[in-house]
Short mmCIF file of C-alpha atoms and ligand atoms in Angstrom, two decimals:
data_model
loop_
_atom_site.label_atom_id
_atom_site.label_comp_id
_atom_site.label_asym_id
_atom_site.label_seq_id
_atom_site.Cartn_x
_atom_site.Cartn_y
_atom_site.Cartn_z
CA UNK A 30 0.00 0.00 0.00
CA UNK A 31 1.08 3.44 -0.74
CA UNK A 32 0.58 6.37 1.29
CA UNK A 33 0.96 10.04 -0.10
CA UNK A 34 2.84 12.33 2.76
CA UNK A 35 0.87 14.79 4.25
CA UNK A 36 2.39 17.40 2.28
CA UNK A 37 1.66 15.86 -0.79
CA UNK A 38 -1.86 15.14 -0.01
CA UNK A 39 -2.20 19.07 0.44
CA UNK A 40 -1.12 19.47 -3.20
CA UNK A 41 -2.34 16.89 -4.36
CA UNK A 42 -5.97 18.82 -3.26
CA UNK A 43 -4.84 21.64 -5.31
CA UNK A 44 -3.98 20.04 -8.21
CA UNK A 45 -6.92 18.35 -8.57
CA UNK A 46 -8.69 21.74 -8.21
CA UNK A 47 -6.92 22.67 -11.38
CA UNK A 48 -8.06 20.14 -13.76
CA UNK A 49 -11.74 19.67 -15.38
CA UNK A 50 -10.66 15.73 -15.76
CA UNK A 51 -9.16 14.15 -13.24
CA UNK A 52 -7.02 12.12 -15.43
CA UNK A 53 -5.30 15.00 -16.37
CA UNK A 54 -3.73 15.15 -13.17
CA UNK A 55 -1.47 12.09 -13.71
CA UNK A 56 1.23 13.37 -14.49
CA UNK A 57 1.99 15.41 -11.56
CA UNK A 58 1.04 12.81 -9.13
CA UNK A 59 3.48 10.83 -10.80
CA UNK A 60 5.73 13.57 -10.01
CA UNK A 61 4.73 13.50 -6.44
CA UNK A 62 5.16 9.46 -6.08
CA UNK A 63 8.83 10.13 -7.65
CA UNK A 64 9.89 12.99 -5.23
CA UNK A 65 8.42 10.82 -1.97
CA UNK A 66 9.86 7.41 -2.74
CA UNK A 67 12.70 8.15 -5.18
CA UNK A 68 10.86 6.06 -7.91
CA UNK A 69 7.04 5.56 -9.01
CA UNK A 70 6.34 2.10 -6.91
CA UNK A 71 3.44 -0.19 -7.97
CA UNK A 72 2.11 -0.22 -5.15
CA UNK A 73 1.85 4.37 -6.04
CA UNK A 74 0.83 3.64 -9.68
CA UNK A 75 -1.98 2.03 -8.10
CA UNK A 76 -3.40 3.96 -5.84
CA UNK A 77 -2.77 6.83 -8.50
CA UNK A 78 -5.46 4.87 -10.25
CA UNK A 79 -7.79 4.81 -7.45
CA UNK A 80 -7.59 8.67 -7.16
CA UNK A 81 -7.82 9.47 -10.75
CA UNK A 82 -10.38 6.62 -11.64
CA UNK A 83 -7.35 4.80 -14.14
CA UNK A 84 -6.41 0.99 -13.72
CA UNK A 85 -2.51 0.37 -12.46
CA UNK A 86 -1.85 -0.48 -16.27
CA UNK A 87 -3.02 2.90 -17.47
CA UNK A 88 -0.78 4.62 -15.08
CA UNK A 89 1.82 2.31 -15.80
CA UNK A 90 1.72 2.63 -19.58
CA UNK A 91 1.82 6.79 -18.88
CA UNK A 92 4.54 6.42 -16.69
CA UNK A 93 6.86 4.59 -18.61
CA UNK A 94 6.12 6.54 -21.68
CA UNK A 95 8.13 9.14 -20.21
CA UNK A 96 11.65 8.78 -19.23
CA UNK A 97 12.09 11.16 -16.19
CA UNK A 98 10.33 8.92 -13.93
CA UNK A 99 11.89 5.46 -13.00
CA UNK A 100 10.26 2.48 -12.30
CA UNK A 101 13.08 1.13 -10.05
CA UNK A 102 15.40 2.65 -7.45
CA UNK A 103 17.87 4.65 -8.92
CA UNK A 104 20.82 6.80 -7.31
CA UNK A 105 21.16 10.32 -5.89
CA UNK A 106 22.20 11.34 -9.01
CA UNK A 107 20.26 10.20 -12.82
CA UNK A 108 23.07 10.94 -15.24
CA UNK A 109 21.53 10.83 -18.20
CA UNK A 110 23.20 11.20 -21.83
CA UNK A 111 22.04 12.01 -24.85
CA UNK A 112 22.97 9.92 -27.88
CA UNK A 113 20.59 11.88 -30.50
CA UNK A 114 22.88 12.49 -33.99
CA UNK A 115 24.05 16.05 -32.64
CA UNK A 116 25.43 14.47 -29.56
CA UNK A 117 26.37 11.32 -31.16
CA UNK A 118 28.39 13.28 -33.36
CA UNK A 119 30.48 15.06 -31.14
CA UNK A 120 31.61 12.22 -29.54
CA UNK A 121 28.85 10.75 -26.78
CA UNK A 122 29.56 7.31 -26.50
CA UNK A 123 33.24 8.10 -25.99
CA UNK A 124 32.09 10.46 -22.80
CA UNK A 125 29.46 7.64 -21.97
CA UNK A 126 31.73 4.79 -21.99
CA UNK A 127 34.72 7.36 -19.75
CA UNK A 128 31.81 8.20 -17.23
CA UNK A 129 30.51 4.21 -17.15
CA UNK A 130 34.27 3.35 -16.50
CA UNK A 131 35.39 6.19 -14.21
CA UNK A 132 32.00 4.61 -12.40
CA UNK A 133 33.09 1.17 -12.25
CA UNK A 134 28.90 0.65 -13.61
CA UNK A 135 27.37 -0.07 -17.04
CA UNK A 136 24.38 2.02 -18.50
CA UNK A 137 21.49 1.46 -16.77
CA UNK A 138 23.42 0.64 -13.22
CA UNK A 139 23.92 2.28 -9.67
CA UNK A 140 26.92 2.64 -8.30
CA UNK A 141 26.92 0.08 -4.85
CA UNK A 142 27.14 3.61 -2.69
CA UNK A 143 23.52 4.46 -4.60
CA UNK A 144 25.29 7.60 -5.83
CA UNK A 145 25.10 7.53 -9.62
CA UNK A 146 22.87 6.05 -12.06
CA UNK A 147 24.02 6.12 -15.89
CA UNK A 148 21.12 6.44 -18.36
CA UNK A 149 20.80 6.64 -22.12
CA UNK A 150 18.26 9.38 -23.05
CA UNK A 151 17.16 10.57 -26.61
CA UNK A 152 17.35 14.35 -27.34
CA UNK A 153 17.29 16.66 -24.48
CA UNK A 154 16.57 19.58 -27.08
CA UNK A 155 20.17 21.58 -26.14
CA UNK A 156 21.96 19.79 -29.63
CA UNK A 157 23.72 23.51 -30.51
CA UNK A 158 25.55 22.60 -27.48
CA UNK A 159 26.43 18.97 -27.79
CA UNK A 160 27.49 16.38 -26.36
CA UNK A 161 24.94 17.28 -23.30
CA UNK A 162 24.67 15.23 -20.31
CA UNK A 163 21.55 15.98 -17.64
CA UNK A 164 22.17 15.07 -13.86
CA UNK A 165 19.02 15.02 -12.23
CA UNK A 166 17.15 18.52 -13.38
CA UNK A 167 20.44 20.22 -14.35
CA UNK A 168 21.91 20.33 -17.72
CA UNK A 169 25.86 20.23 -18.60
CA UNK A 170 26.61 21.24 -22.56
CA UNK A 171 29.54 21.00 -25.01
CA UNK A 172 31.00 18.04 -22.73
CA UNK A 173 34.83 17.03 -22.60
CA UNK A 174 36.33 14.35 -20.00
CA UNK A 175 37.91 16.71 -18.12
CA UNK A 176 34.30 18.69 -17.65
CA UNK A 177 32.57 15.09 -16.39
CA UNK A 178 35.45 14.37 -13.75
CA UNK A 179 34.52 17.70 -13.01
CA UNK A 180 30.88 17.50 -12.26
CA UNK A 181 31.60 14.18 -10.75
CA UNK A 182 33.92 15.42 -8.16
CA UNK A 183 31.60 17.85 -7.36
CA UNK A 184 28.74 15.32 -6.77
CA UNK A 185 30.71 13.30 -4.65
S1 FES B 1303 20.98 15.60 -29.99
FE1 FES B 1303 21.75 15.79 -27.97
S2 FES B 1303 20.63 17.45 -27.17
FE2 FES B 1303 19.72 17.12 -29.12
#
């Protein structure tokens, strides 16, 4: 069973004052499930349901149509490449497979310390600036080696 925090039941109540359908309103109490638990749980796609009036498979198959919410635990930090032609161009999968090494992980791992994840993602719209790299909401553009070890030492 999943249980929405207090403070997320207060926005969930004005969210749901926002939309004409209640449906509408999945999206954000996806966004809600994420930010409590880390990732959306079953056990929170269903009781989604039950608020909005969808089954678990309808929230599931919105869920995993979009690739900022994870269906699994995932670390502190999502690093997430792009590997769209503008960033596969300049040279992602040479930055990918430095930052999976430097990691000790493959793509689509956690580190054992549940500090990094390492994600392929399609275009994150920035291409004038490729390769790009997200970490969690934050973008980092025209990407070298030298500019992941530093973000990473940062983030550790
Ligand atoms: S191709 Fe990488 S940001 Fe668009």
């Amino acid at each position: 069973m999943f249980v929405f925090s207090e403070a997320a039941e207060s926005r969930i109540e004005k969210i749901l004052a926002k939309y004409p359908f209640k449906k509408s309103a999945m999206l954000p109490l996806l966004t809600l499930a994420q930010e409590q638990e880390g990732y959306v749980t079953p056990e929170a796609m269903i009781e989604i349901g039950k608020r909005l009036g969808a089954s678990p498979a309808y929230v599931e198959s919105v869920c995993t149509f979009y690739t900022m919410y994870f269906t699994k635990p995932v670390g502190k930090y999502v690093i997430k490449f792009c590997i769209n032609i503008s960033c596969h161009l300049n040279g992602c999968d040479n930055l990918m497979d430095y930052t999976t090494n430097k990691l000790g992980i493959q793509v689509g791992e956690t580190t054992a310390d549940k500090k990094f994840t390492i994600l392929r993602e399609e275009c994150l719209a920035a291409c004038s600036e490729a390769p790009v790299m997200q970490v969690n909401n934050k973008y980092y553009v025209a990407l070298t080696p030298e500019k992941v070890d530093q973000v990473l030492a940062a983030l550790k």
